[in-house]
């Protein structure tokens, strides 16, 4: 088990003309479950491959604990580079990458045999992990004879059996159906907590990130947009991108103007609450973006701070309803948790004033703390 | 009553299924013409083979008095016995050169293909283009320098000289063929093997080779066939001691004039191993050729 420190790491595929990762710096604590989250092409898998030693960064440093694994100068020359086979890491790929010519038992034993671990020890560890993942009855089968979920468990088992110091998971649930994904997600988190192995998990699915992570690193275009606990990032997104990326359905964004103590969105006006007034002083007369999460809207009880809208459609979720409301030219999503969906076509909504998110219209950075 | 109706319906269904649409007369004629053309081609291609087989079982005197395609009145193996006297040692030479030459070229080609398809290094594509170009090189163009080189290595009229030449000249084609197969191995498998603690060579040995066995067999059989049938290098670089069966067969035609039964028996003996190889390895060849055609899932 080890902490991971990344310092000023840059990766370029075209000799520095453009960067896939640009000066990435990051600390992952020992035993932490860290999720690299972001849209396709943001550099999350690249960062993981650098940590695994499958890619050489152009510059920067990667340490496992105190031990330097990769250190490269700006010219892309490695000062130190520990090859992947010597890093004592385990990795699970989205494609599972099970060896087709080997049985499940052989797949799980392969890395230990390479390390020349004693046969009895290999059998003991493999049997323990097989029991833990409920795959004991599959041990003599080949990967082609397994279902997607079974393959995924074998891939996990193969990685965990090694007792690695770092555990890397590159979108491992991407090929599973929704039900199985939920189940494996729970099991994976449970096993990680039991074993306490420092884990990095790459995904573009914000639900996976929110439910599993101790620490989320949200990336965009090779830069860290924000990092922190899931609660911190959800409740206090550092910018509009983070606010939009985390949470389903997506946050509603309104373009507003600060007019005295009023936020004027054109189609509605809100009184600026006391706790937001100080931070909005520099924005007097200027435009800002107001973010309200669908779950932070409710049906108005009085005429104060209301958003009037016309119901366009209603999606029942079982335990709640997603109501799409037209407010001016904009469609606003409202998550209603009442027992029956409202029958009125015109709704008066009011936001939870304690949970408003204000962003600078130009920089898209968060204004309120 | 409903049951009776069902029976009636099922009978009607069966009748409807068995009713055949009568083909129009011009379609029938067209089919007959197609078959006639195909039979003509079959006879055209099979007649020499038939003549060879029939002649090989005739006595020398019967060969003189009958046409090649007529079956022998007295079946004999004397042609085969005489041919084996001449071809015995050269056949062993051919077998040795074929097995070692094919094994060498497949082994080197496989390693090259692995490096070119799975590892990134400087001038990777340049190497590959050079290898592809080498497969188009006419061997006649390099015969003289090749002869000089082989002589300088003291490998003229040496069985190992032929093995070396076939290994080297077979390698580019093997590389090109195997690179296609290796490209289908997912990169994630190679990365996983690296993370599992294996180096480049161990990955080749433990992962790449076992998972591409059919491809290796396909390329090996292809190489065996071409080396077994090869004559140019054998003629130029092999003397009396390293004479393969193709040269011996040619000499059979030159030295024993008019002994057609012996020549035909020799031809069939020479063709037999390749035929056997194709009959027994056919299914591997077809699946091997197909496996390169679609992306591995």
XYZ file of C-alpha atoms in Angstrom:
666
model
C 0.000 0.000 0.000
C 1.316 3.435 -0.865
C 0.335 7.032 -1.294
C 0.696 8.465 -4.800
C 2.139 11.871 -5.542
C 2.075 13.392 -9.005
C 3.999 16.595 -9.535
C 3.788 18.861 -12.606
C 3.156 15.972 -14.984
C 2.647 16.846 -18.650
C 1.934 14.429 -21.478
C 2.052 15.236 -25.158
C 1.608 12.930 -28.136
C 3.024 15.434 -30.610
C 6.299 16.536 -29.037
C 4.855 19.411 -27.065
C 2.670 21.041 -29.737
C -0.381 20.251 -27.616
C -0.761 18.603 -24.227
C -3.084 15.785 -23.225
C -2.178 16.467 -19.595
C -0.803 19.861 -18.646
C 1.127 20.277 -15.374
C -0.985 17.844 -13.409
C -0.257 17.818 -9.682
C -2.052 15.513 -7.327
C -1.817 13.758 -3.953
C -3.613 10.501 -3.320
C -3.497 9.297 0.269
C -2.569 5.794 1.321
C -5.599 3.469 1.130
C -7.777 6.074 -0.572
C -10.317 5.299 -3.303
C -9.632 8.024 -5.850
C -11.763 8.439 -8.963
C -10.494 10.189 -12.097
C -13.658 11.570 -13.640
C -14.204 13.480 -16.838
C -15.595 13.422 -20.368
C -13.958 11.406 -23.156
C -10.574 12.782 -24.151
C -9.988 14.670 -20.893
C -6.791 12.723 -20.141
C -7.999 10.521 -17.274
C -6.879 7.228 -18.845
C -3.620 8.841 -19.944
C -2.923 9.866 -16.343
C -3.621 6.330 -15.177
C -1.381 4.824 -17.862
C 1.425 7.141 -16.735
C 0.954 5.967 -13.144
C 1.043 2.349 -14.372
C 4.224 3.028 -16.351
C 2.570 2.226 -19.668
C 3.176 5.780 -20.880
C 6.158 8.084 -20.462
C 5.172 11.629 -19.466
C 6.999 14.466 -21.158
C 7.815 16.045 -17.824
C 6.993 15.696 -14.163
C 7.338 13.177 -11.410
C 5.326 10.263 -10.045
C 6.059 8.806 -6.599
C 4.632 5.797 -4.804
C 5.217 6.705 -1.177
C 8.787 8.029 -1.140
C 9.896 5.947 -4.123
C 10.206 7.783 -7.456
C 8.561 5.737 -10.216
C 8.809 8.207 -13.091
C 10.766 11.389 -13.348
C 11.172 13.169 -16.680
C 12.581 16.532 -17.649
C 11.017 18.946 -20.115
C 12.805 17.386 -23.082
C 10.853 14.190 -22.493
C 13.911 12.276 -21.302
C 13.411 9.973 -18.352
C 15.665 10.583 -15.384
C 14.043 7.691 -13.559
C 11.630 5.169 -14.957
C 10.534 2.024 -13.163
C 8.958 -0.328 -15.752
C 5.361 -1.465 -15.138
C 6.394 -5.007 -14.230
C 8.448 -3.677 -11.302
C 5.887 -1.245 -9.840
C 3.832 -3.851 -7.959
C 0.586 -2.527 -9.342
C -2.513 -4.347 -10.482
C -4.743 -3.038 -13.221
C -8.160 -3.922 -14.590
C -8.928 -2.790 -18.125
C -12.348 -2.062 -19.553
C -11.826 -4.955 -21.990
C -10.900 -7.215 -19.016
C -7.877 -8.473 -21.002
C -8.150 -12.037 -19.731
C -5.648 -14.361 -21.379
C -7.763 -16.482 -23.768
C -5.336 -19.421 -23.710
C -5.557 -19.852 -19.941
C -8.257 -21.076 -17.573
C -9.617 -18.793 -14.853
C -7.246 -20.376 -12.313
C -4.265 -19.914 -14.656
C -5.295 -16.319 -15.344
C -5.423 -15.551 -11.635
C -2.157 -17.353 -10.913
C -0.231 -15.885 -13.848
C 1.256 -12.825 -12.152
C 2.179 -14.781 -9.021
C 3.866 -17.493 -11.103
C 5.840 -14.789 -12.892
C 6.947 -13.498 -9.472
C 7.940 -17.103 -8.626
C 5.672 -17.313 -5.576
C 5.478 -20.822 -4.049
C 2.776 -23.075 -5.538
C 0.982 -23.618 -2.223
C 0.886 -19.873 -1.583
C -0.506 -19.239 -5.099
C -3.230 -21.875 -4.621
C -4.112 -20.424 -1.200
C -4.383 -16.835 -2.449
C -6.298 -17.765 -5.617
C -8.786 -19.923 -3.706
C -9.334 -17.171 -1.126
C -9.991 -14.555 -3.799
C -12.201 -16.927 -5.817
C -14.318 -17.472 -2.714
C -14.462 -13.764 -2.013
C -15.708 -13.057 -5.557
C -17.939 -16.182 -5.759
C -16.189 -17.614 -8.790
C -15.006 -20.925 -7.284
C -17.133 -22.955 -9.711
C -15.594 -21.210 -12.738
C -11.948 -21.964 -12.032
C -11.473 -24.523 -14.814
C -13.266 -22.550 -17.506
C -11.646 -20.421 -20.181
C -12.612 -16.738 -20.646
C -14.638 -17.517 -23.800
C -16.954 -19.684 -21.679
C -17.764 -16.877 -19.208
C -20.430 -14.176 -19.242
C -19.506 -10.484 -19.108
C -20.071 -10.249 -15.353
C -18.061 -13.392 -14.670
C -15.173 -12.134 -16.803
C -15.250 -8.886 -14.898
C -15.007 -10.725 -11.556
C -12.127 -12.844 -12.830
C -10.305 -9.696 -13.982
C -10.823 -8.166 -10.538
C -9.720 -11.358 -8.827
C -6.616 -11.586 -10.964
C -5.687 -8.060 -9.934
C -6.513 -8.429 -6.241
C -4.779 -11.775 -5.778
C -1.440 -10.075 -6.212
C -1.741 -7.916 -3.111
C -0.517 -4.861 -5.040
C 0.551 -1.552 -3.546
C -1.648 0.330 -6.024
C -4.800 -0.851 -7.708
C -5.737 0.764 -11.037
C -9.161 0.333 -12.623
C -9.756 1.715 -16.112
C -13.540 1.906 -16.614
C -13.948 -1.683 -15.416
C -17.735 -1.611 -15.332
C -18.218 -0.102 -18.777
C -19.192 -3.396 -20.429
C -21.705 -4.523 -17.827
C -25.462 -4.077 -17.905
C -27.014 -1.611 -15.452
C -28.110 -4.164 -12.832
C -24.808 -6.009 -12.750
C -22.939 -2.710 -12.670
C -24.707 -1.680 -9.457
C -23.943 -5.032 -7.859
C -20.260 -5.099 -8.843
C -19.872 -1.441 -7.844
C -21.006 -2.294 -4.333
C -18.762 -5.376 -4.146
C -15.772 -3.495 -5.467
C -16.110 -0.752 -2.895
C -16.552 -3.337 -0.133
C -13.428 -5.274 -1.178
C -11.383 -2.075 -1.453
C -12.408 -1.070 2.054
C -11.553 -4.537 3.366
C -8.130 -4.657 1.746
C -7.330 -0.966 2.119
C -5.364 -0.818 -1.159
C -4.781 2.638 -2.650
C -7.091 2.602 -5.671
C -7.447 4.785 -8.725
C -10.606 4.335 -10.707
C -11.167 5.931 -14.108
C -14.698 6.600 -15.260
C -16.838 9.081 -17.161
C -19.892 8.053 -15.154
C -20.493 10.606 -12.423
C -22.827 8.231 -10.536
C -19.987 5.707 -10.175
C -17.684 8.481 -9.011
C -20.145 9.878 -6.486
C -21.035 6.495 -5.009
C -17.568 4.960 -4.788
C -14.988 7.680 -4.326
C -13.280 8.985 -1.219
C -11.655 11.551 -3.468
C -12.785 12.688 -6.932
C -10.453 14.335 -9.448
C -12.501 15.935 -12.205
C -10.532 16.546 -15.388
C -11.209 18.514 -18.542
C -8.818 18.992 -21.474
C -5.867 17.764 -19.422
C -6.480 20.108 -16.479
C -7.914 19.392 -13.046
C -11.177 21.287 -12.761
C -11.658 20.405 -9.103
C -10.725 17.707 -6.638
C -12.221 16.787 -3.309
C -14.769 14.560 -1.633
C -17.976 13.809 -3.581
C -20.003 15.955 -1.139
C -17.660 18.935 -1.442
C -17.742 18.808 -5.209
C -21.488 18.395 -5.433
C -22.337 21.070 -2.888
C -19.583 23.534 -3.765
C -18.624 23.081 -7.431
C -15.613 25.237 -8.241
C -16.942 26.213 -11.642
C -19.834 25.790 -14.011
C -18.271 22.733 -15.690
C -18.053 20.854 -12.383
C -21.592 21.882 -11.472
C -22.845 20.612 -14.830
C -20.843 17.389 -14.778
C -21.881 16.219 -11.327
C -25.499 15.437 -10.650
C -28.260 13.910 -12.728
C -30.310 15.506 -14.094
C -27.917 18.302 -14.877
C -27.976 21.580 -12.966
C -30.217 24.357 -14.402
C -28.198 27.422 -15.404
C -29.856 30.852 -15.739
C -28.197 33.943 -17.156
C -28.950 36.746 -14.678
C -28.126 40.369 -14.056
C -27.388 41.707 -10.570
C -29.673 44.712 -10.046
C -29.258 45.979 -6.491
C -30.572 43.211 -4.264
C -32.335 41.491 -7.128
C -31.161 38.740 -9.460
C -32.936 39.385 -12.744
C -33.119 36.406 -15.120
C -35.587 38.140 -17.429
C -38.339 35.572 -17.027
C -38.183 35.750 -13.210
C -36.618 37.794 -10.427
C -35.151 36.565 -7.135
C -34.276 38.515 -4.007
C -30.609 38.013 -3.256
C -30.417 36.320 0.156
C -28.359 37.931 2.926
C -25.470 35.454 2.793
C -24.842 36.095 -0.926
C -24.952 39.883 -0.903
C -21.318 40.493 0.072
C -19.859 38.270 -2.625
C -22.104 39.859 -5.270
C -21.004 43.423 -4.486
C -18.336 43.439 -7.258
C -20.941 42.159 -9.711
C -23.429 45.009 -9.245
C -24.953 45.759 -12.659
C -23.064 42.852 -14.219
C -24.140 39.497 -15.596
C -23.666 36.269 -13.675
C -24.796 32.663 -14.147
C -27.122 31.199 -11.560
C -27.150 27.449 -11.013
C -30.047 25.625 -9.348
C -30.052 21.835 -9.087
C -33.349 20.138 -10.076
C -33.639 18.714 -6.555
C -33.239 22.206 -5.047
C -36.469 23.434 -6.647
C -39.821 22.986 -4.972
C -43.431 24.027 -5.524
C -43.895 27.583 -4.255
C -46.004 28.077 -1.162
C -46.245 31.871 -1.508
C -45.497 34.475 -4.187
C -41.997 35.305 -2.907
C -39.031 34.409 -5.168
C -41.025 32.330 -7.600
C -40.145 30.972 -11.022
C -43.222 30.661 -13.167
C -43.180 27.953 -15.795
C -45.308 25.901 -18.162
C -45.112 22.095 -17.802
C -43.774 20.541 -21.026
C -43.439 16.909 -19.951
C -43.295 14.659 -16.889
C -41.020 11.630 -16.483
C -41.942 9.304 -13.612
C -38.878 7.766 -11.907
C -40.799 5.589 -9.460
C -39.820 7.404 -6.271
C -39.943 10.875 -7.880
C -40.926 12.757 -11.031
C -38.773 14.746 -13.397
C -40.851 17.651 -14.570
C -39.639 19.623 -17.593
C -40.883 23.184 -17.295
C -40.563 25.957 -19.853
C -39.412 29.187 -18.183
C -39.214 31.944 -20.783
C -37.172 30.446 -23.630
C -35.463 27.927 -21.392
C -36.372 24.361 -20.354
C -35.864 23.838 -16.622
C -35.770 20.429 -14.941
C -37.491 20.093 -11.587
C -37.244 16.940 -9.470
C -40.510 16.514 -7.608
C -40.559 13.960 -4.787
C -44.274 14.159 -3.961
C -46.520 11.124 -4.223
C -48.449 12.292 -7.312
C -47.224 14.537 -10.094
C -48.913 17.978 -10.082
C -51.793 18.198 -12.563
C -51.531 21.950 -13.224
C -50.018 23.069 -16.505
C -48.637 26.276 -14.984
C -46.322 25.809 -12.002
C -44.824 28.238 -9.544
C -41.426 26.997 -8.392
C -39.154 28.364 -5.727
C -35.469 27.539 -5.279
C -33.810 26.543 -2.023
C -32.082 29.888 -1.415
C -29.390 28.251 0.728
C -28.265 26.119 -2.188
C -27.880 28.619 -5.015
C -24.695 28.364 -7.081
C -23.393 31.613 -8.543
C -20.807 31.660 -11.325
C -18.894 34.435 -13.050
C -20.367 34.828 -16.560
C -16.912 35.214 -18.158
C -14.599 32.900 -16.202
C -17.371 30.482 -15.160
C -15.733 30.307 -11.711
C -17.785 30.038 -8.549
C -18.600 33.328 -6.871
C -20.198 32.260 -3.577
C -18.229 30.197 -1.050
C -63.985 -30.511 -34.989
C -61.253 -27.922 -34.410
C -58.716 -30.768 -34.256
C -59.818 -32.018 -37.682
C -59.447 -28.531 -39.032
C -55.931 -28.329 -37.669
C -55.007 -31.652 -39.327
C -56.459 -30.429 -42.621
C -54.530 -27.201 -42.316
C -51.255 -28.943 -41.549
C -51.726 -31.246 -44.568
C -52.390 -28.263 -46.750
C -49.274 -26.647 -45.324
C -47.181 -29.702 -46.089
C -48.501 -29.812 -49.631
C -47.776 -26.154 -50.047
C -44.227 -26.721 -48.868
C -43.640 -29.642 -51.221
C -45.028 -27.878 -54.282
C -42.105 -27.003 -56.481
C -42.156 -24.225 -58.949
C -41.530 -25.703 -62.364
C -38.503 -23.946 -63.877
C -38.960 -22.292 -67.203
C -37.473 -24.216 -70.165
C -34.795 -21.634 -70.923
C -33.570 -21.750 -67.299
C -33.152 -25.526 -67.555
C -31.173 -25.176 -70.777
C -28.996 -22.518 -69.167
C -28.254 -24.815 -66.225
C -27.304 -27.632 -68.597
C -24.947 -25.278 -70.437
C -23.369 -24.189 -67.132
C -22.778 -27.768 -66.087
C -21.341 -28.685 -69.483
C -18.872 -25.810 -69.288
C -17.873 -26.806 -65.749
C -17.418 -30.457 -66.765
C -15.233 -29.325 -69.700
C -13.033 -27.310 -67.340
C -12.852 -30.212 -64.891
C -11.699 -32.577 -67.657
C -9.225 -29.976 -68.945
C -7.645 -29.581 -65.485
C -7.841 -33.173 -64.316
C -6.749 -34.899 -67.532
C -2.984 -34.305 -67.045
C -3.269 -35.537 -63.444
C -5.229 -38.574 -64.585
C -2.590 -39.249 -67.274
C 0.185 -38.930 -64.673
C -1.477 -41.376 -62.275
C -2.255 -43.915 -65.042
C 1.237 -43.707 -66.572
C 2.925 -44.089 -63.178
C 1.301 -47.519 -62.729
C 2.209 -48.817 -66.221
C 5.253 -50.809 -67.315
C 7.731 -48.992 -69.543
C 6.716 -51.072 -72.583
C 3.017 -50.313 -72.041
C 3.795 -46.609 -71.831
C 5.225 -46.865 -75.382
C 2.228 -48.625 -76.823
C -0.712 -46.840 -75.167
C -1.933 -43.312 -74.752
C -1.222 -41.752 -71.335
C -4.875 -41.573 -70.290
C -5.774 -45.205 -70.815
C -5.660 -47.279 -67.629
C -2.865 -49.850 -67.447
C -3.697 -53.420 -68.471
C -1.149 -54.640 -65.946
C -0.872 -52.491 -62.777
C 2.716 -52.278 -61.477
C 4.750 -50.290 -58.926
C 8.036 -50.680 -60.803
C 7.937 -46.986 -61.807
C 7.673 -45.995 -58.124
C 10.502 -48.352 -57.139
C 12.819 -46.910 -59.814
C 11.840 -43.344 -58.909
C 12.519 -43.938 -55.216
C 16.013 -45.206 -56.046
C 16.767 -41.796 -57.532
C 14.642 -39.625 -55.232
C 15.232 -41.306 -51.861
C 18.109 -39.162 -50.574
C 16.973 -35.911 -52.286
C 13.556 -36.332 -50.665
C 15.212 -36.464 -47.258
C 17.243 -33.389 -48.204
C 14.055 -31.605 -49.259
C 12.361 -32.610 -46.020
C 15.285 -31.314 -43.954
C 15.563 -28.028 -45.866
C 11.778 -27.528 -45.800
C 11.328 -28.188 -42.081
C 14.314 -26.161 -40.922
C 13.867 -23.391 -43.522
C 10.165 -23.017 -42.727
C 10.739 -23.185 -38.962
C 13.517 -20.580 -39.190
C 11.583 -18.159 -41.360
C 8.384 -18.525 -39.310
C 10.285 -18.021 -36.050
C 12.120 -14.893 -37.285
C 9.028 -13.590 -39.088
C 6.952 -14.080 -35.979
C 9.387 -12.132 -33.789
C 9.623 -9.329 -36.370
C 5.842 -9.213 -36.720
C 5.452 -9.066 -32.933
C 7.893 -6.182 -32.631
C 6.393 -4.306 -35.587
C 2.777 -4.719 -34.539
C 2.970 -4.414 -30.759
C 5.948 -2.194 -29.925
C 6.514 1.376 -30.947
C 10.051 2.320 -31.869
C 11.755 4.739 -34.229
C 11.468 3.876 -37.941
C 8.942 1.143 -37.168
C 7.056 1.854 -40.406
C 10.254 2.183 -42.444
C 11.252 -1.338 -41.388
C 7.859 -2.667 -42.294
C 7.840 -0.999 -45.722
C 11.318 -2.400 -46.379
C 10.085 -5.878 -45.491
C 7.028 -5.543 -47.745
C 9.310 -4.361 -50.555
C 11.526 -7.399 -49.954
C 8.612 -9.742 -50.646
C 8.316 -8.252 -54.149
C 12.031 -8.658 -54.883
C 12.563 -10.975 -57.891
C 15.005 -13.648 -56.740
C 16.638 -13.803 -60.185
C 17.889 -10.239 -59.664
C 20.025 -11.183 -56.667
C 21.168 -14.661 -57.680
C 24.793 -13.733 -58.530
C 25.571 -11.738 -55.357
C 23.752 -14.400 -53.358
C 25.916 -17.129 -54.905
C 29.041 -15.100 -54.098
C 27.911 -14.575 -50.510
C 27.053 -18.236 -49.991
C 30.414 -19.265 -51.499
C 32.226 -16.791 -49.246
C 30.454 -18.336 -46.251
C 31.616 -21.745 -47.481
C 28.024 -22.884 -47.696
C 27.893 -23.728 -51.424
C 26.571 -27.241 -51.998
C 25.726 -27.395 -48.322
C 22.334 -28.291 -46.972
C 22.661 -25.542 -44.301
C 23.285 -23.004 -47.069
C 19.849 -23.782 -48.516
C 18.283 -23.670 -45.043
C 19.847 -20.236 -44.460
C 18.692 -18.843 -47.805
C 15.135 -20.111 -47.354
C 15.038 -18.769 -43.793
C 16.197 -15.312 -44.862
C 14.098 -15.040 -48.007
C 11.004 -16.521 -46.384
C 11.172 -14.197 -43.394
C 9.686 -11.029 -45.018
C 6.610 -12.859 -46.273
C 6.147 -14.526 -42.867
C 6.474 -11.117 -41.167
C 3.894 -9.512 -43.424
C 1.442 -12.379 -42.928
C 1.901 -12.648 -39.163
C 1.784 -8.915 -38.543
C -1.837 -9.009 -39.715
C -2.670 -11.738 -37.219
C -0.804 -10.071 -34.346
C -2.561 -6.774 -34.989
C -5.772 -8.530 -33.915
C -4.382 -9.248 -30.433
C -5.825 -6.512 -28.198
C -3.176 -4.104 -26.886
C -4.812 -4.361 -23.461
C -3.663 -8.001 -23.315
C -0.051 -6.938 -23.851
C -0.347 -4.135 -21.275
C -1.940 -6.514 -18.805
C 0.899 -8.989 -19.253
C 3.395 -6.163 -18.649
C 1.633 -5.186 -15.442
C 1.596 -8.860 -14.434
C 5.371 -8.635 -14.361
C 6.396 -9.842 -17.820
C 8.979 -8.356 -20.144
C 8.810 -8.146 -23.943
C 10.167 -11.650 -24.563
C 8.057 -13.338 -21.877
C 4.902 -11.712 -23.302
C 5.754 -13.095 -26.742
C 6.372 -16.581 -25.364
C 3.499 -16.818 -22.890
C 0.766 -14.709 -24.463
C 1.300 -13.862 -28.135
C 2.515 -17.214 -29.423
C -0.044 -19.464 -27.664
C -2.900 -17.209 -28.763
C -1.865 -17.204 -32.423
C -1.062 -20.883 -32.854
C -3.447 -21.287 -35.794
C -1.870 -18.313 -37.557
C 1.588 -19.781 -36.960
C 0.511 -23.164 -38.362
C -1.008 -21.437 -41.409
C 2.161 -19.513 -42.162
C 4.306 -22.599 -41.461
C 2.314 -24.704 -43.950
C 2.484 -21.907 -46.512
C 6.254 -21.736 -46.095
C 6.656 -25.528 -46.203
C 4.776 -25.663 -49.516
C 6.803 -22.942 -51.149
C 10.178 -24.309 -49.949
C 9.273 -27.888 -50.890
C 8.353 -26.795 -54.431
C 11.275 -24.364 -54.810
C 13.840 -25.029 -57.550
C 15.746 -21.830 -58.373
C 17.899 -21.574 -55.206
C 18.374 -25.348 -55.173
C 19.633 -25.254 -58.773
C 22.043 -22.377 -58.234
C 23.257 -22.951 -54.675
C 22.972 -26.728 -54.290
C 25.388 -29.198 -55.875
C 25.362 -32.970 -55.791
C 25.465 -33.316 -51.981
C 22.635 -30.913 -51.262
C 20.352 -31.852 -54.122
C 16.670 -31.515 -53.136
C 13.913 -33.621 -54.723
C 12.822 -30.960 -57.229
C 16.273 -31.056 -58.866
C 16.412 -34.846 -58.702
C 13.029 -35.037 -60.418
C 14.260 -32.740 -63.155
C 17.302 -34.965 -63.614
C 15.002 -37.957 -63.808
C 13.489 -36.448 -66.922
C 16.902 -35.710 -68.422
C 18.774 -38.932 -67.717
C 16.184 -41.601 -68.286
C 14.757 -40.717 -71.642
C 11.301 -42.027 -72.418
C 10.904 -43.701 -68.997
C 7.704 -41.793 -68.480
C 6.304 -44.167 -65.866
C 9.311 -43.436 -63.605
C 9.054 -39.678 -64.191
C 5.314 -39.668 -63.470
C 5.793 -41.769 -60.321
C 8.508 -39.313 -59.200
C 6.182 -36.355 -59.805
C 3.456 -37.940 -57.741
C 5.868 -38.841 -54.921
C 7.045 -35.228 -54.834
C 3.486 -33.864 -54.854
C 2.237 -36.271 -52.179
C 3.563 -34.533 -48.999
C 2.045 -31.184 -50.013
C -1.278 -32.832 -50.802
C -1.272 -34.680 -47.478
C -0.379 -31.458 -45.644
C -3.303 -29.640 -47.242
C -5.743 -32.481 -46.594
C -4.859 -32.764 -42.896
C -4.182 -29.104 -42.151
C -6.966 -27.751 -44.384
C -9.263 -26.792 -41.533
C -6.451 -24.928 -39.749
C -5.526 -23.165 -42.968
C -9.071 -21.981 -43.593
C -9.677 -20.865 -39.999
C -6.227 -19.263 -39.882
C -6.859 -17.323 -43.049
C -10.270 -16.245 -41.815
C -9.096 -15.233 -38.342
C -7.008 -12.462 -39.835
C -9.956 -11.170 -41.801
C -12.109 -9.905 -38.948
C -11.229 -8.000 -35.823
C -10.961 -10.175 -32.752
C -13.786 -9.476 -30.325
